[in-house]
Coordinates of C-alpha atoms in Angstrom, one line a residue:
M1 CA -24.2 22.6 -36.6
R2 CA -20.8 21.6 -35.2
P3 CA -20.7 18.1 -33.5
S4 CA -19.7 19.6 -30.1
I5 CA -22.7 22.0 -30.1
L6 CA -25.1 19.2 -31.1
R7 CA -23.8 17.0 -28.4
R8 CA -24.3 19.7 -25.8
L9 CA -27.8 20.3 -27.0
L10 CA -28.7 16.6 -26.8
R11 CA -27.3 16.4 -23.3
S12 CA -29.3 19.5 -22.3
I13 CA -32.6 18.0 -23.6
A14 CA -32.1 14.7 -21.8
S15 CA -30.4 16.0 -18.7
T16 CA -33.5 15.7 -16.5
A17 CA -32.6 12.0 -16.3
V18 CA -29.3 12.8 -14.7
L19 CA -30.1 14.2 -11.3
G20 CA -26.7 14.4 -9.7
V21 CA -28.4 16.4 -6.8
V22 CA -32.2 15.9 -6.8
A23 CA -35.2 15.4 -9.1
A24 CA -35.7 19.0 -10.2
T25 CA -39.0 20.8 -10.0
P26 CA -40.0 23.2 -12.8
S27 CA -38.7 26.1 -10.7
T28 CA -35.2 24.5 -10.3
V29 CA -34.9 23.6 -14.0
A30 CA -34.8 27.2 -15.0
A31 CA -31.4 28.3 -16.1
A32 CA -29.4 29.9 -13.3
P33 CA -27.5 33.0 -14.1
P34 CA -23.7 32.9 -13.8
A35 CA -22.4 33.4 -10.3
A36 CA -21.5 37.0 -9.6
A37 CA -18.3 37.8 -7.6
A38 CA -19.4 37.7 -3.9
G39 CA -17.0 39.2 -1.4
G40 CA -13.7 37.7 -2.1
L41 CA -14.9 35.4 -4.9
Q42 CA -13.5 36.6 -8.2
Q43 CA -14.0 35.4 -11.7
V44 CA -11.0 34.6 -13.9
T45 CA -11.1 34.7 -17.7
G46 CA -8.5 33.6 -20.2
F47 CA -7.3 30.7 -18.1
G48 CA -6.8 28.4 -21.1
S49 CA -8.5 27.1 -24.3
N50 CA -11.4 25.9 -22.0
P51 CA -12.6 22.9 -24.1
G52 CA -15.3 22.2 -21.5
N53 CA -16.9 25.6 -21.7
L54 CA -16.6 26.2 -17.9
Q55 CA -16.3 29.4 -15.8
M56 CA -13.5 29.9 -13.3
Y57 CA -13.9 31.5 -9.9
E58 CA -11.3 31.7 -7.2
Y59 CA -10.7 32.8 -3.7
A60 CA -7.3 33.5 -2.1
P61 CA -6.8 34.8 1.4
A62 CA -4.8 37.9 2.2
G63 CA -1.1 37.1 2.9
L64 CA -1.2 33.8 0.9
P65 CA 2.4 32.6 0.9
A66 CA 4.1 31.0 -2.1
G67 CA 4.2 27.2 -1.9
A68 CA 0.8 27.0 -0.3
P69 CA -1.7 24.2 -1.2
L70 CA -4.5 24.6 -3.8
V71 CA -8.0 23.2 -3.6
I72 CA -10.5 22.8 -6.4
A73 CA -14.2 22.7 -5.2
L74 CA -16.9 21.5 -7.5
H75 CA -20.6 22.4 -7.0
G76 CA -23.6 20.0 -7.4
C77 CA -26.4 20.2 -9.9
T78 CA -28.6 23.4 -9.9
Q79 CA -25.8 25.1 -7.9
T80 CA -23.3 27.7 -8.7
A81 CA -19.7 28.5 -7.7
N82 CA -21.1 31.2 -5.5
D83 CA -23.4 28.7 -3.7
Y84 CA -20.4 26.5 -2.9
Y85 CA -18.2 29.4 -1.9
T86 CA -20.9 30.8 0.4
N87 CA -22.1 27.6 2.1
S88 CA -19.4 24.9 2.1
G89 CA -16.9 26.5 4.5
W90 CA -13.9 26.4 2.3
P91 CA -13.2 30.2 2.5
K92 CA -13.0 29.9 6.3
Y93 CA -10.2 27.3 6.2
A94 CA -8.5 29.1 3.3
D95 CA -8.2 32.1 5.6
L96 CA -7.2 30.0 8.7
W97 CA -4.7 27.6 7.0
K98 CA -3.6 29.8 4.1
F99 CA -4.4 28.1 0.7
A100 CA -6.2 29.2 -2.5
V101 CA -9.5 27.7 -3.7
V102 CA -10.8 27.5 -7.3
F103 CA -14.5 27.1 -7.8
P104 CA -15.2 25.8 -11.3
Q105 CA -18.7 26.5 -12.6
T106 CA -20.7 24.8 -15.3
T107 CA -24.0 26.3 -16.5
S108 CA -27.2 25.5 -18.3
A109 CA -25.3 26.1 -21.5
N110 CA -23.7 22.7 -20.9
N111 CA -26.5 21.0 -19.0
S112 CA -30.0 22.2 -18.2
L113 CA -29.5 21.4 -14.5
S114 CA -25.9 22.8 -14.5
C115 CA -24.5 19.3 -13.7
F116 CA -20.8 18.5 -14.4
G117 CA -20.6 15.8 -17.0
W118 CA -19.4 12.9 -14.8
F119 CA -21.1 10.4 -17.0
D120 CA -19.8 11.6 -20.4
P121 CA -16.5 10.4 -21.7
A122 CA -16.2 13.5 -23.8
E123 CA -16.2 15.6 -20.6
D124 CA -14.7 13.5 -17.8
T125 CA -11.6 11.8 -19.3
R126 CA -8.0 12.8 -19.6
G127 CA -7.5 15.6 -22.0
K128 CA -11.2 16.0 -22.8
G129 CA -13.9 18.6 -22.2
E130 CA -14.7 19.8 -18.6
A131 CA -11.9 17.7 -17.1
A132 CA -9.3 19.4 -19.3
S133 CA -10.8 22.8 -18.5
I134 CA -10.5 22.1 -14.7
V135 CA -6.8 21.1 -15.1
Q136 CA -6.2 24.3 -17.1
M137 CA -7.6 26.2 -14.1
V138 CA -5.2 24.3 -11.8
E139 CA -2.2 25.3 -14.0
H140 CA -3.4 28.9 -14.1
A141 CA -3.8 29.1 -10.3
K142 CA -0.4 27.5 -9.7
Q143 CA 1.2 30.1 -11.8
Q144 CA -0.8 33.0 -10.3
Y145 CA -0.3 32.1 -6.7
G146 CA 2.9 30.0 -6.8
S147 CA 1.0 27.1 -5.4
D148 CA 2.8 23.9 -4.5
G149 CA 2.1 21.5 -7.3
R150 CA 2.6 18.5 -5.0
R151 CA -0.4 19.7 -2.8
V152 CA -3.3 20.2 -5.2
Y153 CA -6.6 18.7 -4.1
V154 CA -10.1 18.3 -5.5
T155 CA -13.5 18.0 -3.8
G156 CA -17.1 18.0 -5.0
L157 CA -20.7 17.3 -4.1
S158 CA -22.9 14.9 -6.0
A159 CA -22.3 15.5 -9.7
G160 CA -19.3 17.5 -8.6
G161 CA -18.4 14.4 -6.5
G162 CA -18.7 12.2 -9.5
M163 CA -16.5 14.5 -11.5
T164 CA -14.0 14.6 -8.6
A165 CA -13.6 10.8 -8.7
D166 CA -13.2 10.9 -12.5
L167 CA -10.5 13.7 -12.1
L168 CA -8.6 11.6 -9.5
A169 CA -8.6 8.7 -11.9
A170 CA -7.7 10.6 -15.0
Y171 CA -5.1 13.0 -13.4
P172 CA -3.4 11.2 -10.5
D173 CA -0.3 13.1 -11.5
V174 CA -2.1 16.4 -10.8
F175 CA -4.1 15.7 -7.7
A176 CA -2.6 14.6 -4.4
G177 CA -5.9 13.9 -2.8
G178 CA -9.7 14.1 -3.3
S179 CA -12.9 14.2 -1.4
V180 CA -16.2 12.8 -2.8
A181 CA -19.3 14.0 -1.1
S182 CA -22.6 12.1 -1.9
G183 CA -20.9 11.2 -5.2
L184 CA -20.2 8.3 -7.4
P185 CA -17.2 6.0 -8.2
A186 CA -14.9 6.9 -11.1
Q187 CA -16.3 5.9 -14.5
C188 CA -19.4 4.4 -13.0
A189 CA -21.4 5.6 -16.0
T190 CA -20.0 6.2 -19.5
S191 CA -23.3 7.3 -21.0
Q192 CA -26.2 9.5 -20.0
A193 CA -28.6 6.5 -20.2
A194 CA -26.5 4.6 -17.5
A195 CA -26.2 7.6 -15.1
S196 CA -29.4 7.2 -13.2
G197 CA -28.7 3.5 -12.6
C198 CA -25.4 4.5 -11.0
Q199 CA -27.2 6.9 -8.7
T200 CA -29.7 4.4 -7.3
G201 CA -27.3 1.4 -7.3
P202 CA -24.0 1.1 -9.1
Q203 CA -22.9 -2.1 -10.8
K204 CA -22.1 -4.9 -8.5
L205 CA -18.4 -5.1 -9.4
T206 CA -15.5 -6.6 -7.4
P207 CA -13.0 -4.2 -5.9
G208 CA -10.6 -5.3 -8.7
Q209 CA -13.1 -4.4 -11.4
W210 CA -13.8 -1.0 -9.8
G211 CA -10.0 -0.4 -9.5
D212 CA -9.6 -1.3 -13.2
K213 CA -11.8 1.7 -14.0
V214 CA -9.3 3.9 -12.3
R215 CA -6.2 2.2 -13.8
G216 CA -7.7 2.4 -17.2
S217 CA -8.3 6.1 -17.0
Y218 CA -4.5 6.8 -17.3
P219 CA -2.9 3.6 -18.7
G220 CA 0.7 3.2 -17.7
Y221 CA 0.7 5.5 -14.8
S222 CA 3.1 4.3 -12.1
G223 CA 3.3 7.2 -9.7
P224 CA 1.6 7.7 -6.3
W225 CA -2.2 7.5 -6.1
P226 CA -4.3 10.3 -4.6
R227 CA -5.6 9.9 -1.0
V228 CA -9.4 9.8 -1.0
A229 CA -12.1 10.8 1.5
I230 CA -15.6 9.6 0.9
W231 CA -18.6 11.3 2.5
Q232 CA -22.1 9.7 2.5
G233 CA -25.4 10.0 4.3
T234 CA -27.1 6.8 5.1
S235 CA -30.5 8.2 4.2
D236 CA -29.5 9.5 0.8
Y237 CA -32.1 8.4 -1.8
T238 CA -30.7 10.5 -4.6
V239 CA -27.2 9.0 -4.8
Y240 CA -27.6 5.8 -2.8
P241 CA -25.1 4.8 -0.1
A242 CA -24.0 1.8 -2.2
N243 CA -22.0 4.3 -4.1
A244 CA -19.8 5.0 -1.0
T245 CA -19.2 1.3 -0.7
A246 CA -18.2 1.1 -4.4
L247 CA -15.9 4.2 -4.0
R248 CA -14.2 2.5 -1.0
D249 CA -13.8 -0.7 -2.9
Q250 CA -12.4 1.2 -5.9
W251 CA -9.8 3.3 -4.2
T252 CA -8.6 0.7 -1.6
D253 CA -8.1 -1.7 -4.5
V254 CA -6.1 1.0 -6.4
W255 CA -4.0 1.4 -3.3
G256 CA -3.6 -2.4 -3.0
I257 CA -5.1 -2.6 0.5
G258 CA -8.0 -4.5 1.9
Q259 CA -11.5 -3.4 2.5
T260 CA -11.3 -4.0 6.3
P261 CA -10.7 -0.7 8.1
S262 CA -7.5 -0.1 10.0
S263 CA -9.5 1.9 12.6
T264 CA -13.0 3.2 13.1
T265 CA -13.9 6.3 15.1
A266 CA -17.1 8.0 16.2
L267 CA -17.2 11.7 15.3
P268 CA -19.8 14.4 16.0
G269 CA -23.0 14.6 13.9
N270 CA -23.7 10.8 14.1
T271 CA -20.7 10.3 11.9
T272 CA -18.5 7.2 11.7
R273 CA -15.0 7.5 10.2
S274 CA -13.3 4.4 8.9
V275 CA -9.6 4.6 8.0
Y276 CA -7.8 2.4 5.5
N277 CA -4.1 2.6 5.9
D278 CA -1.5 2.0 3.2
A279 CA 1.4 -0.4 3.7
S280 CA 3.4 2.2 5.6
G281 CA 0.6 2.8 8.1
Q282 CA -0.6 6.1 6.6
P283 CA -4.3 6.8 5.8
A284 CA -4.9 6.2 2.1
V285 CA -8.7 6.1 2.1
E286 CA -11.2 7.3 4.7
T287 CA -15.0 6.9 4.7
Y288 CA -17.4 9.1 6.6
S289 CA -20.8 7.6 7.1
I290 CA -23.4 10.1 8.5
S291 CA -26.4 8.3 10.1
G292 CA -29.7 9.7 9.0
M293 CA -28.4 12.3 6.6
G294 CA -29.9 12.7 3.2
H295 CA -28.3 14.1 0.0
G296 CA -26.0 17.0 0.4
L297 CA -22.7 18.3 1.8
A298 CA -22.4 18.0 5.6
V299 CA -21.8 21.3 7.3
S300 CA -21.9 22.5 11.0
P301 CA -22.5 26.2 11.4
G302 CA -20.6 27.8 14.3
S303 CA -17.5 29.6 15.3
G304 CA -15.4 26.6 16.5
T305 CA -12.4 25.5 14.6
D306 CA -14.1 22.3 13.6
Q307 CA -17.4 24.1 12.6
C308 CA -18.1 25.6 9.2
G309 CA -20.6 26.4 6.6
T310 CA -24.2 27.6 6.2
T311 CA -27.3 25.4 6.0
A312 CA -29.1 25.7 2.6
A313 CA -30.4 23.5 0.0
Y314 CA -28.1 20.4 -0.1
F315 CA -25.9 21.9 2.7
L316 CA -27.1 19.8 5.6
S317 CA -26.3 20.5 9.3
S318 CA -24.4 17.6 10.8
I319 CA -20.6 17.8 10.9
C320 CA -18.1 20.1 9.1
S321 CA -17.0 17.8 6.3
T322 CA -14.7 20.5 5.0
Y323 CA -12.7 20.7 8.3
H324 CA -12.2 16.9 8.4
T325 CA -11.4 16.7 4.7
G326 CA -8.8 19.5 5.2
V327 CA -7.3 17.7 8.2
F328 CA -7.1 14.4 6.2
W329 CA -5.2 16.2 3.5
G330 CA -2.9 17.9 6.0
L331 CA -4.1 21.5 5.1
D332 CA -4.3 22.4 8.7
Q333 CA -0.5 22.0 8.9
G334 CA -0.2 25.0 6.6
A335 CA 2.7 26.0 4.4
P336 CA 6.0 25.1 6.2
G337 CA 8.2 27.9 7.3
G338 CA 7.9 31.5 6.3
G339 CA 9.7 34.8 5.9
G340 CA 11.5 33.6 2.8
E341 CA 13.9 31.4 4.9
D342 CA 14.2 27.7 4.6
P343 CA 11.7 26.0 6.9
L344 CA 12.8 23.8 9.8
P345 CA 12.9 20.1 8.7
A346 CA 10.4 17.6 9.9
P347 CA 11.2 15.8 13.2
S348 CA 12.5 12.3 12.5
G349 CA 11.7 9.2 14.4
L350 CA 8.3 10.0 15.7
K351 CA 7.1 6.9 17.6
V352 CA 4.6 5.8 20.2
T353 CA 6.5 4.9 23.4
G354 CA 3.6 3.8 25.4
V355 CA -0.2 3.7 25.8
T356 CA -2.8 3.2 28.6
G357 CA -6.5 3.2 28.5
T358 CA -6.5 7.1 28.7
S359 CA -3.1 8.2 27.4
A360 CA -0.5 8.0 24.6
S361 CA 3.2 8.8 25.0
L362 CA 5.3 10.0 22.0
S363 CA 8.9 10.8 21.3
W364 CA 10.8 12.2 18.4
G365 CA 14.2 13.4 17.3
A366 CA 15.4 16.9 18.0
V367 CA 15.5 19.5 15.3
A368 CA 18.3 22.1 15.2
G369 CA 16.9 25.6 15.6
A370 CA 13.6 24.5 17.2
S371 CA 12.4 26.2 20.3
S372 CA 9.3 24.0 20.6
Y373 CA 7.3 21.4 18.8
A374 CA 3.6 21.5 17.7
V375 CA 1.9 18.2 18.4
H376 CA -1.3 17.5 16.4
R377 CA -3.8 14.8 17.3
D378 CA -6.3 13.9 14.5
G379 CA -5.4 17.2 12.8
S380 CA -6.0 19.4 15.9
K381 CA -3.1 21.0 17.8
V382 CA -3.1 19.6 21.4
A383 CA 0.3 20.8 22.8
Q384 CA 3.5 22.7 22.0
P385 CA 6.2 21.3 24.4
A386 CA 9.8 22.4 24.4
S387 CA 11.0 18.9 24.8
T388 CA 11.1 16.0 22.3
A389 CA 8.5 13.9 24.2
F390 CA 4.9 14.3 25.1
T391 CA 2.1 12.4 26.8
D392 CA -1.4 13.0 25.6
T393 CA -4.0 12.4 28.4
G394 CA -7.7 12.2 28.8
L395 CA -8.2 9.9 25.8
S396 CA -10.9 7.2 25.3
A397 CA -10.0 3.5 25.9
G398 CA -9.7 1.3 22.9
T399 CA -9.5 4.2 20.4
A400 CA -7.0 4.9 17.6
Y401 CA -5.5 8.4 17.5
R402 CA -3.3 9.9 14.8
Y403 CA -0.3 12.1 15.6
T404 CA 2.1 14.4 13.7
V405 CA 4.8 16.8 15.0
A406 CA 6.4 19.9 13.6
A407 CA 9.3 22.0 14.8
V408 CA 8.6 25.6 15.7
D409 CA 11.4 28.2 15.7
A410 CA 11.8 31.2 18.0
S411 CA 9.7 33.5 15.7
G412 CA 6.8 31.0 15.7
A413 CA 7.3 29.8 12.2
V414 CA 6.2 26.2 11.9
G415 CA 8.4 23.7 10.0
A416 CA 7.7 20.7 7.9
V417 CA 5.4 18.1 9.3
S418 CA 6.6 14.7 10.4
S419 CA 5.2 11.4 9.2
Q420 CA 2.1 10.3 11.0
V421 CA 1.9 7.6 13.7
T422 CA -1.1 5.9 15.2
A423 CA -1.5 5.2 18.9
T424 CA -4.3 3.0 20.0
T425 CA -5.3 3.2 23.7
T426 CA -5.8 0.0 25.6
S427 CA -9.3 -1.4 26.2
G428 CA -8.7 -2.2 29.9
A429 CA -6.0 -3.5 32.0
T430 CA -2.8 -4.3 30.2
G431 CA -2.7 -7.9 29.0
A432 CA -0.2 -10.3 27.5
C433 CA 2.2 -9.2 24.7
Y434 CA 3.1 -11.4 21.7
T435 CA 6.0 -10.7 19.4
A436 CA 6.0 -12.7 16.1
T437 CA 6.0 -12.5 12.4
N438 CA 2.7 -11.6 10.7
Y439 CA 2.5 -15.1 9.4
A440 CA 2.8 -16.5 13.0
Q441 CA 0.4 -14.0 14.5
V442 CA -2.3 -15.2 12.0
A443 CA -1.5 -18.8 12.7
A444 CA -1.8 -18.2 16.4
G445 CA -5.3 -16.6 15.9
R446 CA -4.3 -13.1 17.0
A447 CA -4.7 -11.6 13.5
H448 CA -6.3 -12.3 10.2
T449 CA -5.7 -11.6 6.5
T450 CA -7.6 -9.6 3.9
G451 CA -6.3 -8.9 0.4
G452 CA -2.8 -10.0 1.2
Y453 CA -2.5 -7.8 4.3
V454 CA -2.7 -8.7 8.0
Y455 CA -5.0 -7.0 10.5
A456 CA -5.0 -7.3 14.3
N457 CA -8.1 -9.0 15.7
G458 CA -10.3 -6.6 17.5
S459 CA -8.6 -3.3 16.7
E460 CA -8.3 -4.1 12.9
Q461 CA -5.0 -2.3 12.7
N462 CA -3.1 -2.9 9.5
M463 CA 0.1 -4.8 10.3
G464 CA 1.4 -4.9 6.7
L465 CA 1.9 -7.8 4.3
Y466 CA 1.1 -11.4 5.1
N467 CA 4.6 -12.9 5.2
V468 CA 7.4 -14.1 7.5
F469 CA 9.5 -10.9 7.0
V470 CA 7.3 -8.4 8.9
T471 CA 7.3 -8.7 12.7
H472 CA 5.0 -6.9 15.2
T473 CA 4.3 -7.0 18.9
L474 CA 0.6 -7.3 19.8
R475 CA -0.9 -6.6 23.2
E476 CA -4.1 -8.5 24.1
S477 CA -6.5 -6.5 26.3
P478 CA -9.3 -7.5 26.8
A479 CA -9.3 -11.2 25.7
G480 CA -9.4 -11.5 21.9
W481 CA -8.7 -7.8 21.3
F482 CA -5.2 -7.0 20.0
V483 CA -3.4 -3.7 19.3
I484 CA 0.0 -3.1 17.8
A485 CA 2.4 -2.3 20.6
D486 CA 5.9 -2.4 18.9
T487 CA 7.2 -0.1 21.6
G488 CA 6.3 0.1 25.3
C489 CA 4.4 -3.1 25.5
T490 CA 4.4 -4.3 29.1
A491 CA 2.7 -7.5 30.1

């Protein structure tokens, strides 16, 4: 018997100890048949040498333009590609925002519970097994659809989430971002015996030690790291919430940022989003903690733009995680331009010119050929003014909002998206303003340091490196609560 076949047989026999989704009952252990094409879901064969013995399914909306993003979506144990296609909500946003989705599928031939091998170095490391098969699917889809290789993303649930983290670590040159739902940190387990221990409580490692597991997955890599979203229910007793903390520690360390959030926002479905910005002020890691939710992918059935999915086993009604993940990645901005012509460039100089307790004012540079500008707040379009300034009203006090702007030409084609800025509304009457270096702001008690970075007291906004070369203006309102107000700060 060949070693690879023997290894798969041993994994199958012992796989009931690796639950990636739930402790299986006898009825769920039965081998599930391969997913049949359902609606627009199509199977692809001959996508590569396929060392991981996976199946490839894909969905692409009608009218998919060249240069569109590509998403890889990994199911959980006991599930199929068809389950994930049907219930996760990804086809809805593929249609709405125009991108292709690949749904890899493993079967009971690899693992009796159809779990991806997130715990097996022969399957989840660079150039090996299932991980290599998934990357072959990426390359096949890029050639088939002309997808933008700079905008390839991967997401997964449970065992699929664990494999997602491993893929991000092993192939940061392939994936621009990832989303781990009820999953595990990269390389948490390197043997099947250690897998169940990761699920109930990963090793108590420092952020640096967790980060080393990522850095060690592709030694010598010096390019940009993927941006990572982490979804976790607080009542998950299959993959415990400690895994979300470990994931946060792991990826913030890889990015070289602290574990104190830059902002925290309440979302629907008893969800709390915490954002960890990079040194340029852009979100690098986001965590979504869903109070009271158990093990599964968060969905929110309905027809609203921010609603998606179907409730089923391990698809739990709470909030549409797929929508918020897509917004985090920027998929809602779509493929720039259209009609075979060069897209309008991104507006330059987007900045916050002022805030109150209920409003935020923005301005940006004009773009030649633009007839209007699409303004997005937290990923949702809120206005399309003809001018290069806009004031967003009806906001909540003391809350951070993220904005981008794109130029729109006379035909309605949307251009490239600007860099993102964050506006934090005041928490009451405007208070005193203080302009000083980061070092001086800390010394004065208006900010504090974590991991070499400075954070404003109260708002926890990331002010950049702890040194005398970076200067910010802080507004205090109310007493002891500071927000960055580099422009428009009025005492």
